PDB file of C-alpha atoms and ligand atoms in Angstrom:
ATOM      1  CA  MET V 585     115.543 -13.235 103.374  1.00 63.00           C
ATOM      2  CA  LEU V 586     117.843 -16.206 101.315  1.00 67.00           C
ATOM      3  CA  SER V 587     119.448 -16.754 105.094  1.00 73.00           C
ATOM      4  CA  TYR V 588     116.521 -16.536 106.592  1.00 79.00           C
ATOM      5  CA  TYR V 589     115.128 -20.160 104.791  1.00 82.00           C
ATOM      6  CA  VAL V 590     118.442 -21.312 105.321  1.00 79.00           C
ATOM      7  CA  VAL V 591     117.950 -21.256 109.178  1.00 79.00           C
ATOM      8  CA  LEU V 592     114.454 -22.205 109.111  1.00 83.00           C
ATOM      9  CA  ARG V 593     115.194 -25.137 106.935  1.00 85.00           C
ATOM     10  CA  SER V 594     118.113 -26.199 109.213  1.00 82.00           C
ATOM     11  CA  VAL V 595     115.961 -25.792 111.901  1.00 84.00           C
ATOM     12  CA  LEU V 596     113.530 -28.376 110.472  1.00 85.00           C
ATOM     13  CA  ARG V 597     116.142 -30.282 109.655  1.00 86.00           C
ATOM     14  CA  ILE V 598     117.362 -30.947 113.726  1.00 84.00           C
ATOM     15  CA  LYS V 599     113.766 -30.845 114.604  1.00 84.00           C
ATOM     16  CA  PRO V 600     111.374 -32.032 111.836  1.00 87.00           C
ATOM     17  CA  TRP V 601     108.471 -32.014 114.456  1.00 84.00           C
ATOM     18  CA  LEU V 602     108.781 -28.877 114.409  1.00 85.00           C
ATOM     19  CA  ARG V 603     106.936 -28.874 110.798  1.00 87.00           C
ATOM     20  CA  LYS V 604     103.551 -29.477 112.276  1.00 86.00           C
ATOM     21  CA  CYS V 605     104.317 -25.619 112.951  1.00 86.00           C
ATOM     22  CA  LEU V 606     105.224 -24.867 109.690  1.00 89.00           C
ATOM     23  CA  ALA V 607     102.613 -21.952 108.964  1.00 89.00           C
ATOM     24  CA  ARG V 608     102.270 -19.559 105.521  1.00 89.00           C
ATOM     25  CA  CYS V 609     101.681 -16.126 105.788  1.00 88.00           C
ATOM     26  CA  ARG V 610      98.220 -15.532 103.938  1.00 88.00           C
ATOM     27  CA  HIS V 611      99.436 -11.653 103.000  1.00 86.00           C
ATOM     28  CA  CYS V 612     102.888 -12.111 101.594  1.00 86.00           C
ATOM     29  CA  GLY V 613     103.448 -15.840 101.762  1.00 86.00           C
ATOM     30  CA  ILE V 614     106.404 -15.924 103.256  1.00 85.00           C
ATOM     31  CA  PHE V 615     106.753 -19.364 105.267  1.00 87.00           C
ATOM     32  CA  PHE V 616     107.478 -19.113 109.217  1.00 87.00           C
ATOM     33  CA  LEU V 617     106.730 -21.191 112.160  1.00 86.00           C
ATOM     34  CA  THR V 618     104.046 -20.797 114.660  1.00 85.00           C
ATOM     35  CA  ASP V 619     102.889 -21.979 117.681  1.00 82.00           C
ATOM     36  CA  ARG V 620     101.944 -25.395 118.111  1.00 81.00           C
ATOM     37  CA  ARG V 621      98.416 -24.143 118.655  1.00 85.00           C
ATOM     38  CA  ASN V 622      97.892 -22.521 115.460  1.00 85.00           C
ATOM     39  CA  ALA V 623      98.765 -25.830 113.516  1.00 82.00           C
ATOM     40  CA  GLY V 624      97.069 -25.809 109.965  1.00 81.00           C
ATOM     41  CA  ARG V 625      95.659 -22.632 110.071  1.00 86.00           C
ATOM     42  CA  GLN V 626      95.325 -21.505 107.066  1.00 85.00           C
ATOM     43  CA  ASP V 627      94.709 -17.817 107.979  1.00 89.00           C
ATOM     44  CA  LEU V 628      97.748 -16.588 109.781  1.00 88.00           C
ATOM     45  CA  GLY V 629      99.304 -13.468 109.414  1.00 85.00           C
ATOM     46  CA  CYS V 630     103.696 -14.041 109.440  1.00 84.00           C
ATOM     47  CA  PRO V 631     105.515 -12.277 112.262  1.00 78.00           C
ATOM     48  CA  PHE V 632     107.085  -9.951 110.152  1.00 77.00           C
ATOM     49  CA  GLY V 633     104.578  -7.010 110.493  1.00 75.00           C
ATOM     50  CA  CYS V 634     102.033  -8.292 108.082  1.00 78.00           C
ATOM     51  CA  SER V 635      99.536  -9.222 110.892  1.00 67.00           C
ATOM     52  CA  ARG V 636     100.031  -5.929 112.795  1.00 69.00           C
ATOM     53  CA  ALA V 637      99.528  -3.621 109.536  1.00 74.00           C
ATOM     54  CA  HIS V 638      96.820  -5.901 109.032  1.00 71.00           C
ATOM     55  CA  ARG V 639      95.517  -5.526 112.843  1.00 73.00           C
ATOM     56  CA  GLN V 640      96.135  -1.572 112.379  1.00 74.00           C
ATOM     57  CA  LYS V 641      94.026  -0.860 109.542  1.00 76.00           C
ATOM     58  CA  GLN V 642      91.088  -3.052 110.778  1.00 74.00           C
ATOM     59  CA  SER V 643      91.300  -0.577 113.998  1.00 75.00           C
ATOM     60  CA  THR V 644      92.010   2.139 111.973  1.00 75.00           C
ATOM     61  CA  GLN V 645      88.720   1.700 109.909  1.00 76.00           C
ATOM     62  CA  ARG V 646      86.837   0.960 113.323  1.00 75.00           C
ATOM     63  CA  SER V 647      88.083   4.009 114.897  1.00 74.00           C
ATOM     64  CA  VAL V 648      87.185   6.280 111.884  1.00 71.00           C
ATOM     65  CA  ALA V 649      84.062   5.035 111.703  1.00 75.00           C
ATOM     66  CA  TYR V 650      83.205   4.973 115.306  1.00 70.00           C
ATOM     67  CA  TYR V 651      84.834   9.056 115.759  1.00 69.00           C
ATOM     68  CA  GLN V 652      82.594   9.846 112.857  1.00 73.00           C
ATOM     69  CA  GLU V 653      79.275   9.648 114.863  1.00 72.00           C
ATOM     70  CA  PRO V 654      78.568  12.556 117.237  1.00 71.00           C
ATOM     71  CA  GLU V 655      79.439  10.600 120.370  1.00 71.00           C
ATOM     72  CA  GLY V 656      82.589   9.416 119.207  1.00 68.00           C
ATOM     73  CA  LYS V 657      83.733  12.995 118.107  1.00 71.00           C
ATOM     74  CA  VAL V 658      83.184  14.173 121.752  1.00 73.00           C
ATOM     75  CA  LYS V 659      85.036  11.183 122.949  1.00 71.00           C
ATOM     76  CA  LYS V 660      88.104  12.039 120.508  1.00 73.00           C
ATOM     77  CA  GLN V 661      88.364  15.840 121.821  1.00 76.00           C
ATOM     78  CA  ALA V 662      88.748  14.424 124.928  1.00 75.00           C
ATOM     79  CA  LEU V 663      91.427  11.838 124.254  1.00 73.00           C
ATOM     80  CA  ASN V 664      93.179  14.524 122.405  1.00 75.00           C
ATOM     81  CA  ALA V 665      93.177  16.658 124.972  1.00 75.00           C
ATOM     82  CA  ARG V 666      94.454  13.288 127.140  1.00 71.00           C
ATOM     83  CA  ARG V 667      97.121  12.677 124.381  1.00 69.00           C
ATOM     84  CA  ARG V 668      98.584  15.934 124.951  1.00 69.00           C
ATOM     85  CA  LYS V 669      99.183  16.789 128.363  1.00 65.00           C
ATOM     86  CA  LYS V 670     100.693  13.262 129.240  1.00 59.00           C
ATOM     87  CA  PRO V 671     103.633  12.387 127.747  1.00 57.00           C
ATOM     88  CA  GLN V 672     104.101   9.115 125.801  1.00 54.00           C
ATOM     89  CA  PRO V 673     106.609   6.504 127.983  1.00 52.00           C
ATOM     90  CA  ALA V 674     109.703   5.681 126.511  1.00 49.00           C
ATOM     91  CA  GLU V 675     110.927   2.598 124.685  1.00 47.00           C
ATOM     92  CA  PRO V 676     112.559  -0.395 127.639  1.00 53.00           C
ATOM     93  CA  LEU V 677     114.312  -1.835 124.772  1.00 56.00           C
ATOM     94  CA  PRO V 678     117.508  -0.363 122.869  1.00 63.00           C
ATOM     95  CA  VAL V 679     116.131  -2.057 119.587  1.00 69.00           C
ATOM     96  CA  PRO V 680     115.585  -0.165 116.202  1.00 71.00           C
ATOM     97  CA  PRO V 681     112.061  -0.239 115.683  1.00 72.00           C
ATOM     98  CA  GLY V 682     112.496  -2.192 112.087  1.00 72.00           C
ATOM     99  CA  LEU V 683     114.448  -4.863 114.090  1.00 73.00           C
ATOM    100  CA  ARG V 684     111.631  -5.489 116.469  1.00 75.00           C
ATOM    101  CA  PRO V 685     109.662  -8.024 114.436  1.00 76.00           C
ATOM    102  CA  PHE V 686     112.302 -10.293 113.582  1.00 77.00           C
ATOM    103  CA  LEU V 687     113.500 -10.208 117.332  1.00 79.00           C
ATOM    104  CA  ARG V 688     110.050 -11.141 119.008  1.00 79.00           C
ATOM    105  CA  TYR V 689     109.973 -13.764 115.904  1.00 79.00           C
ATOM    106  CA  LEU V 690     113.588 -15.228 117.212  1.00 79.00           C
ATOM    107  CA  CYS V 691     111.645 -15.504 120.558  1.00 81.00           C
ATOM    108  CA  VAL V 692     108.729 -17.568 118.794  1.00 80.00           C
ATOM    109  CA  MET V 693     111.498 -19.650 117.149  1.00 80.00           C
ATOM    110  CA  ILE V 694     113.855 -20.234 119.578  1.00 80.00           C
ATOM    111  CA  GLY V 695     110.757 -21.307 122.167  1.00 81.00           C
ATOM    112  CA  LEU V 696     109.848 -23.562 119.944  1.00 79.00           C
ATOM    113  CA  ILE V 697     113.322 -25.292 119.731  1.00 78.00           C
ATOM    114  CA  GLU V 698     113.785 -25.100 123.354  1.00 77.00           C
ATOM    115  CA  GLY V 699     110.317 -25.826 124.331  1.00 78.00           C
ATOM    116  CA  ARG V 700     110.383 -23.361 126.623  1.00 81.00           C
ATOM    117  CA  PRO V 701     108.760 -19.723 126.557  1.00 83.00           C
ATOM    118  CA  VAL V 702     111.793 -17.367 125.924  1.00 83.00           C
ATOM    119  CA  GLN V 703     111.767 -13.394 126.277  1.00 84.00           C
ATOM    120  CA  LEU V 704     112.826 -10.740 124.299  1.00 82.00           C
ATOM    121  CA  TRP V 705     115.629  -9.425 126.661  1.00 84.00           C
ATOM    122  CA  GLU V 706     117.086 -13.060 126.477  1.00 84.00           C
ATOM    123  CA  VAL V 707     117.233 -12.876 122.485  1.00 81.00           C
ATOM    124  CA  ILE V 708     118.911  -9.439 122.914  1.00 81.00           C
ATOM    125  CA  GLU V 709     121.513 -10.527 125.211  1.00 82.00           C
ATOM    126  CA  MET V 710     121.851 -13.733 123.854  1.00 78.00           C
ATOM    127  CA  LEU V 711     122.799 -11.410 119.976  1.00 78.00           C
ATOM    128  CA  GLU V 712     124.842  -9.609 121.858  1.00 79.00           C
ATOM    129  CA  ARG V 713     126.859 -12.554 123.465  1.00 80.00           C
ATOM    130  CA  THR V 714     127.223 -14.057 119.999  1.00 76.00           C
ATOM    131  CA  ALA V 715     128.386 -10.349 118.408  1.00 76.00           C
ATOM    132  CA  ARG V 716     131.074  -9.891 121.691  1.00 79.00           C
ATOM    133  CA  GLN V 717     132.661 -13.498 120.807  1.00 75.00           C
ATOM    134  CA  HIS V 718     132.747 -12.915 117.157  1.00 74.00           C
ATOM    135  CA  ARG V 719     134.619  -9.508 118.312  1.00 76.00           C
ATOM    136  CA  MET V 720     136.690 -11.232 120.380  1.00 74.00           C
ATOM    137  CA  VAL V 721     138.088 -13.762 118.143  1.00 74.00           C
ATOM    138  CA  ARG V 722     138.912 -11.364 115.184  1.00 76.00           C
ATOM    139  CA  THR V 723     140.904  -9.263 117.998  1.00 75.00           C
ATOM    140  CA  ARG V 724     142.926 -12.692 118.786  1.00 76.00           C
ATOM    141  CA  ARG V 725     143.572 -13.211 115.219  1.00 75.00           C
ATOM    142  CA  ILE V 726     144.467  -9.458 114.488  1.00 73.00           C
ATOM    143  CA  ASP V 727     146.592 -10.161 117.403  1.00 78.00           C
ATOM    144  CA  GLN V 728     148.615 -13.176 116.331  1.00 75.00           C
ATOM    145  CA  SER V 729     149.392 -11.978 113.035  1.00 74.00           C
ATOM    146  CA  VAL V 730     150.979  -9.102 114.386  1.00 75.00           C
ATOM    147  CA  ALA V 731     153.031 -11.714 116.771  1.00 74.00           C
ATOM    148  CA  TRP V 732     153.760 -13.752 113.451  1.00 73.00           C
ATOM    149  CA  LEU V 733     154.756 -10.291 111.890  1.00 75.00           C
ATOM    150  CA  HIS V 734     157.103  -9.547 115.374  1.00 74.00           C
ATOM    151  CA  GLU V 735     158.995 -12.905 114.832  1.00 76.00           C
ATOM    152  CA  GLN V 736     159.074 -12.747 111.263  1.00 72.00           C
ATOM    153  CA  PRO V 737     159.588  -9.425 109.860  1.00 68.00           C
ATOM    154  CA  PRO V 738     159.377  -8.672 106.051  1.00 66.00           C
TER     155      PRO V 738
HETATM  156 ZN1   ZN G1031     103.667 -11.730 105.984  1.00 68.60          ZN
END
């Protein structure tokens, strides 16, 4: 979490105009960047799951109330029958579910920095590229040490 604030702070230092987009989650109090259109709003939830959890709670309350009515009960039985028959669609992205809110947030942040809409797969590609480069640097360093040991045996 600390490194998140470090990134956020350095982003704001490089792009001071994004300060306008800084918002605070009304559920957990974390600061985050939001879309320009939401700037100045006080009722936002952070992109780390709070707003989704909140929405889910509301919709659960709504459907509980609805399905307690007789008309709703019939609908629910039909819905359940359909749900049993239809297989659930597979997730298209090979990303652990816990990581997805963070990736979606990276999307928003990179989009704000670059001033264009950024897709989730672009962020994943970007991260994969970075990870690959790190691995390459590490391997090169090991190769160099091995070469050095050959030249100067201990
Ligand atoms: Zn939150």
